[in-house]
Coordinates of C-alpha atoms and ligand atoms in Angstrom, one line a residue:
M251 CA -10.3 -10.4 9.8
K252 CA -6.9 -9.3 10.9
I253 CA -4.4 -9.2 8.0
G254 CA -1.5 -9.9 10.3
E255 CA -3.2 -13.2 11.3
I256 CA -4.1 -14.1 7.7
L257 CA -0.5 -13.5 6.7
K258 CA 0.7 -16.1 9.2
R259 CA -1.3 -18.7 7.4
E260 CA -1.4 -17.9 3.8
F261 CA -0.3 -16.0 0.7
S262 CA -2.0 -12.6 0.3
V263 CA -3.4 -10.9 -2.8
S264 CA -4.6 -7.3 -2.2
F265 CA -5.8 -4.3 -4.1
E266 CA -5.5 -0.6 -3.3
F267 CA -8.1 2.0 -4.2
F268 CA -8.4 5.7 -3.6
P269 CA -11.6 7.4 -2.4
P270 CA -13.2 9.1 -5.4
K271 CA -14.3 12.8 -5.3
S272 CA -17.7 12.4 -7.1
P273 CA -20.7 10.1 -6.9
E274 CA -19.8 9.0 -10.5
G275 CA -16.3 8.1 -9.4
E276 CA -17.7 6.2 -6.5
A277 CA -20.0 4.2 -8.8
E278 CA -17.1 3.5 -11.1
L279 CA -15.0 2.3 -8.1
F280 CA -17.7 -0.1 -6.9
K281 CA -17.9 -1.5 -10.5
T282 CA -14.1 -2.1 -10.3
I283 CA -14.5 -3.7 -6.8
K284 CA -17.2 -6.0 -8.1
E285 CA -14.9 -7.1 -11.0
L286 CA -11.9 -7.6 -8.7
E287 CA -13.9 -9.3 -5.9
A288 CA -14.2 -12.3 -8.2
L289 CA -10.4 -12.9 -7.6
K290 CA -11.1 -13.3 -3.8
P291 CA -8.5 -10.8 -2.6
T292 CA -7.2 -11.3 0.9
F293 CA -7.9 -7.6 1.6
V294 CA -8.5 -4.3 -0.2
S295 CA -7.1 -1.0 1.1
I296 CA -8.4 2.6 0.9
T297 CA -5.9 5.5 0.7
Y298 CA -6.0 8.7 2.9
G299 CA -5.3 12.3 1.9
A300 CA -2.2 13.3 3.9
G301 CA -3.7 16.6 5.1
G302 CA -6.9 14.8 6.2
S303 CA -8.5 15.9 3.0
T304 CA -10.2 12.5 2.4
R305 CA -11.0 11.8 6.1
D306 CA -14.8 11.3 5.5
R307 CA -14.4 9.9 2.0
T308 CA -11.9 7.2 3.1
R309 CA -14.1 6.3 6.1
N310 CA -17.3 6.2 4.0
I311 CA -15.7 4.0 1.3
A312 CA -14.1 1.7 3.8
R313 CA -17.4 1.4 5.6
R314 CA -19.4 0.7 2.4
I315 CA -16.9 -2.0 1.4
H316 CA -17.0 -3.5 4.9
T317 CA -20.8 -3.6 5.1
E318 CA -21.8 -4.2 1.5
T319 CA -19.2 -6.8 0.4
N320 CA -17.4 -9.8 2.0
L321 CA -14.0 -8.2 1.6
T322 CA -11.6 -7.5 4.4
V323 CA -10.8 -3.8 4.5
M324 CA -7.7 -1.9 5.5
A325 CA -8.0 1.9 6.0
H326 CA -4.9 4.0 5.4
L327 CA -4.4 6.7 8.0
T328 CA -1.8 9.5 7.8
C329 CA -0.9 11.3 11.0
I330 CA 1.0 14.3 9.9
A331 CA -1.9 16.9 10.0
H332 CA -3.9 15.5 12.9
S333 CA -3.8 16.0 16.6
K334 CA -3.7 12.8 18.7
E335 CA -7.3 13.4 19.7
D336 CA -8.4 13.6 16.0
I337 CA -6.5 10.4 15.4
M338 CA -8.2 8.7 18.4
Q339 CA -11.6 9.7 17.1
I340 CA -10.9 8.3 13.7
L341 CA -9.6 5.0 15.2
R342 CA -12.6 4.8 17.6
D343 CA -14.9 5.2 14.6
Y344 CA -13.1 2.4 12.7
K345 CA -13.4 0.2 15.7
D346 CA -17.1 0.9 16.0
I347 CA -17.6 0.1 12.3
G348 CA -15.7 -3.1 12.8
I349 CA -12.7 -2.3 10.6
E350 CA -9.7 -4.1 12.1
N351 CA -6.8 -3.2 9.8
I352 CA -5.0 0.1 9.6
L353 CA -2.0 1.1 7.4
A354 CA -0.2 3.6 9.7
L355 CA 1.5 6.3 7.8
R356 CA 3.0 9.7 8.3
G357 CA 2.0 11.2 5.0
D358 CA 4.1 13.6 2.8
I359 CA 5.0 16.9 4.4
P360 CA 3.2 19.7 2.6
K361 CA 5.6 22.1 1.0
D362 CA 4.4 25.5 2.4
G363 CA 5.9 25.9 5.9
F364 CA 3.9 23.1 7.5
Q365 CA 4.0 22.4 11.2
T366 CA 2.9 19.1 12.9
P367 CA 0.2 19.9 15.4
V368 CA 1.7 20.2 18.9
Y369 CA -0.1 17.2 20.3
G370 CA 0.4 15.3 17.0
C371 CA 2.5 12.5 15.6
K372 CA 5.6 13.6 13.7
Y373 CA 6.5 10.1 12.3
A374 CA 4.5 7.0 11.5
V375 CA 6.2 5.2 14.4
E376 CA 4.4 7.5 16.8
L377 CA 1.1 6.6 15.2
V378 CA 1.9 2.8 15.5
R379 CA 2.6 3.4 19.2
L380 CA -0.6 5.4 19.7
I381 CA -2.7 2.6 18.2
R382 CA -1.0 -0.1 20.2
E383 CA -1.1 1.9 23.5
N384 CA -4.8 2.6 23.2
F385 CA -6.3 -0.3 21.3
G386 CA -3.9 -3.2 22.1
D387 CA -4.2 -5.9 19.5
W388 CA -7.7 -4.8 18.3
F389 CA -6.1 -3.4 15.1
S390 CA -3.7 -5.3 12.8
I391 CA -1.2 -2.6 11.8
G392 CA 0.6 -2.3 8.5
V393 CA 3.4 0.2 7.7
A394 CA 5.1 1.5 4.6
S395 CA 8.5 0.4 3.5
Y396 CA 10.8 1.7 0.8
P397 CA 13.2 -0.8 -1.0
E398 CA 14.8 2.2 -2.8
K399 CA 14.7 4.3 0.4
H400 CA 12.3 7.1 1.2
P401 CA 13.3 10.3 -0.6
E402 CA 14.0 11.9 2.8
S403 CA 16.3 9.1 4.1
P404 CA 19.9 10.0 3.4
N405 CA 20.9 6.3 3.0
M406 CA 19.7 2.7 3.3
D407 CA 21.1 2.3 6.9
W408 CA 18.9 5.2 8.0
E409 CA 16.0 3.7 6.1
I410 CA 16.3 0.3 7.8
R411 CA 16.9 1.9 11.2
Y412 CA 13.6 3.8 11.2
F413 CA 11.7 1.0 9.5
K414 CA 12.8 -1.3 12.3
E415 CA 11.5 1.3 14.9
K416 CA 8.0 0.9 13.3
V417 CA 8.3 -2.9 13.5
L418 CA 9.4 -2.8 17.2
A419 CA 6.5 -0.4 17.9
G420 CA 4.1 -3.1 16.9
A421 CA 3.6 -3.2 13.1
D422 CA 2.4 -6.7 11.9
F423 CA 3.3 -6.4 8.3
S424 CA 4.5 -3.9 5.7
I425 CA 3.7 -3.0 2.1
T426 CA 6.4 -1.5 -0.1
Q427 CA 6.5 1.5 -2.2
M428 CA 6.2 0.6 -5.9
F429 CA 9.4 -0.6 -7.6
F430 CA 10.2 -1.9 -11.0
D431 CA 13.5 -3.7 -10.4
N432 CA 13.1 -6.6 -8.1
A433 CA 16.8 -6.5 -7.1
Y434 CA 16.0 -3.5 -4.9
Y435 CA 13.3 -5.5 -3.1
Y436 CA 15.5 -8.6 -2.6
S437 CA 18.4 -6.5 -1.3
F438 CA 16.0 -4.7 1.1
L439 CA 14.7 -8.0 2.4
E440 CA 18.3 -9.2 3.0
R441 CA 19.1 -6.0 5.0
C442 CA 15.9 -6.4 7.0
L443 CA 16.8 -10.0 7.8
K444 CA 20.2 -9.0 9.0
E445 CA 18.4 -6.6 11.4
N446 CA 16.1 -9.4 12.6
I447 CA 13.1 -7.7 10.9
T448 CA 10.9 -10.7 10.1
I449 CA 7.4 -9.3 9.5
P450 CA 5.9 -10.0 6.1
I451 CA 7.0 -7.4 3.6
I452 CA 4.5 -7.4 0.7
P453 CA 5.7 -5.9 -2.6
G454 CA 3.6 -3.1 -4.0
I455 CA 3.0 -3.6 -7.7
M456 CA 2.1 -0.7 -10.0
P457 CA 0.8 -1.8 -13.4
I458 CA 1.9 0.9 -15.9
T459 CA -1.0 2.1 -18.1
N460 CA 0.1 5.8 -18.5
F461 CA 3.8 6.5 -19.0
A462 CA 3.7 10.2 -18.2
Q463 CA 1.8 9.6 -15.0
I464 CA 4.1 6.8 -13.8
K465 CA 7.2 9.0 -14.6
K466 CA 5.7 11.6 -12.3
F467 CA 4.9 9.2 -9.5
A468 CA 8.2 7.5 -9.8
N469 CA 10.0 10.8 -9.6
M470 CA 8.1 11.9 -6.5
C471 CA 8.7 8.7 -4.6
G472 CA 12.2 7.9 -5.8
A473 CA 11.4 4.7 -7.7
T474 CA 13.7 3.8 -10.5
I475 CA 12.2 2.9 -13.9
P476 CA 14.8 0.7 -15.6
Q477 CA 16.2 2.2 -18.9
S478 CA 15.1 -1.0 -20.8
L479 CA 11.5 -0.4 -19.7
V480 CA 11.7 3.4 -20.6
E481 CA 12.9 2.4 -24.1
L482 CA 10.0 0.0 -24.5
L483 CA 7.4 2.6 -23.3
E484 CA 8.7 5.8 -24.8
P485 CA 7.7 5.2 -28.4
Y486 CA 4.1 4.6 -27.3
A487 CA 3.8 7.5 -24.8
D488 CA 0.6 8.7 -26.7
N489 CA -0.8 5.2 -27.2
P490 CA -2.7 4.0 -24.1
E491 CA -3.5 0.6 -25.5
E492 CA 0.1 -0.2 -26.4
T493 CA 1.4 1.3 -23.1
T494 CA -1.1 -0.9 -21.1
K495 CA 0.1 -4.0 -23.1
I496 CA 3.7 -3.3 -22.4
G497 CA 3.0 -2.4 -18.7
V498 CA 1.0 -5.5 -18.1
E499 CA 3.6 -7.8 -19.8
F500 CA 6.2 -6.2 -17.6
A501 CA 4.2 -6.6 -14.4
I502 CA 3.5 -10.2 -15.2
R503 CA 7.2 -10.9 -15.5
Q504 CA 7.9 -8.9 -12.4
C505 CA 5.3 -10.8 -10.4
E506 CA 6.4 -14.2 -11.7
D507 CA 9.9 -13.5 -10.5
L508 CA 8.6 -12.4 -7.1
L509 CA 6.5 -15.5 -6.8
D510 CA 9.5 -17.7 -7.8
N511 CA 11.4 -16.1 -4.9
G512 CA 8.7 -16.8 -2.3
V513 CA 7.1 -13.4 -1.6
P514 CA 4.4 -13.4 1.2
G515 CA 1.9 -11.7 -1.1
L516 CA 1.3 -9.2 -3.9
H517 CA -0.3 -5.8 -3.4
F518 CA -1.6 -4.1 -6.5
Y519 CA -1.9 -0.3 -6.9
T520 CA -5.1 -0.4 -9.0
L521 CA -5.7 3.4 -9.4
N522 CA -9.4 2.3 -9.2
K523 CA -9.2 0.4 -12.5
S524 CA -9.6 -3.4 -12.9
K525 CA -8.4 -4.2 -16.4
A526 CA -4.6 -4.3 -15.9
T527 CA -4.8 -6.1 -12.5
L528 CA -7.2 -8.7 -13.9
L529 CA -4.9 -9.4 -16.9
I530 CA -1.9 -9.7 -14.6
Y531 CA -3.7 -12.0 -12.1
Q532 CA -5.0 -14.3 -14.9
A533 CA -1.5 -14.7 -16.2
I534 CA 0.2 -15.4 -12.9
K535 CA -2.6 -17.3 -11.0
H536 CA -1.1 -20.7 -11.7
K537 CA 2.0 -19.6 -9.7
I538 CA 0.1 -18.2 -6.7
P539 CA 0.4 -20.4 -3.6
F540 CA -2.8 -22.1 -2.4
R541 CA -5.1 -19.9 -0.4
V542 CA -8.0 -20.9 1.8
L543 CA -9.9 -17.9 0.4
S544 CA -11.8 -17.7 3.6
V545 CA -12.8 -14.0 3.2
Ligands
FAD679 P1 7.8 7.4 8.2 O1 7.9 6.0 8.5 O2 7.5 8.3 9.4 O3 9.1 7.9 7.5 C1 9.2 9.1 6.8 C2 10.7 9.6 6.8 O4 11.1 9.9 8.1 C3 11.7 8.4 6.4 O5 12.7 9.0 5.7 C4 12.2 7.9 7.7 O6 13.5 7.3 7.6 C5 12.3 9.1 8.5 N1 12.1 8.9 10.0 C6 11.2 8.1 10.6 N2 11.3 8.2 11.9 C7 12.2 9.1 12.2 C8 12.8 9.7 13.4 N3 12.4 9.3 14.6 N4 13.8 10.6 13.2 C9 14.2 11.0 12.0 N5 13.7 10.5 10.9 C10 12.8 9.6 10.9 N6 0.5 8.8 1.6 C11 -0.8 9.3 1.8 O7 -0.8 10.5 1.9 N7 -1.9 8.6 1.8 C12 -1.9 7.2 1.7 O8 -2.9 6.6 1.7 C13 -0.6 6.6 1.5 N8 -0.5 5.3 1.3 C14 0.7 4.7 1.2 C15 0.8 3.3 1.0 C16 2.0 2.7 0.8 C17 2.1 1.2 0.7 C18 3.2 3.4 0.8 C19 4.5 2.8 0.6 C20 3.1 4.8 0.9 C21 1.9 5.5 1.1 N9 1.8 6.8 1.2 C22 0.6 7.4 1.4 C23 3.0 7.7 1.1 C24 3.6 8.1 2.5 O9 2.7 8.8 3.3 C25 4.8 8.9 2.2 O10 5.8 8.2 1.6 C26 5.4 9.7 3.5 O11 6.3 10.7 3.0 C27 6.1 8.8 4.5 O12 5.2 8.1 5.2 P2 5.8 6.9 6.2 O13 4.6 6.4 6.9 O14 6.6 6.0 5.4 O15 6.7 7.8 7.2

């Protein structure tokens, strides 16, 4: 099913996974998927290594989920390291498998003097165009958005300008980078509306279960961790149970506020674990708008 179409009808709940490196990791992932499948997610998504490092693993996991479960799958695809012909092959393969949803991304630029392939896509917008030009409406296309701006964007005007290009090129919906202060998301939505950007922008929720890891992620992607949350988490930096408790409580309050403000969906960065997401979902499910749950 095409996510863009589902989003026109109903609220979306989705889970993001990464492709594991080992058979043990894959077994663990499918256990997590089984547990989360009970929540009837609208879709699940599988990340992609920016340099193409997970090309086969992303495809194989996406295929397994598509063929072995009833879940709707979205495959992430980063364009930065691929030629257009490589990208076309990957897309043709997804089409053959029957996967209809792609998150079209550029990927992070590797640090060591990297050059985009000559016949490649320099920015995500070029990938969106390539998909639309060659596959029409066969794929529903999602793109990334950044309520606190992408680290490479000099300011929010720049951020919105290039986000709008992706929308005009044919993106159906967007998923945001993680954020911990909803004010950034609301202000981003306001700016988008002013620019007539009206596609659904689904907030990306990162449940905190490991403080050191989240500090590192947040630092890399430019997400602000509010000082009040830092003060709650810091004393328990070496206590995973207490960190998870605080992180889950925080995410519940964050999601409740988002639901009160009419978000089109919630996308959970699960890091291939089910516990935190399950706890958050149980606590907020009474606020989640009615879904047909037709997947
Ligand atoms: P773009 O939209 O191309 O933007 C990148 C930067 O370039 C921005 O600053 C933008 O303003 C600027 N820009 C865009 N067009 C132009 C132009 N024409 N001229 C000048 N500047 C321009 N990474 C992975 O490696 N694998 C994943 O699976 C993955 N999944 C993600 C999922 C989500 C929901 C999100 C939010 C991010 C994900 N990322 C993933 C991270 C993403 O790849 C990085 O943030 C990357 O640096 C930017 O990708 P993008 O698609 O947003 O790029």
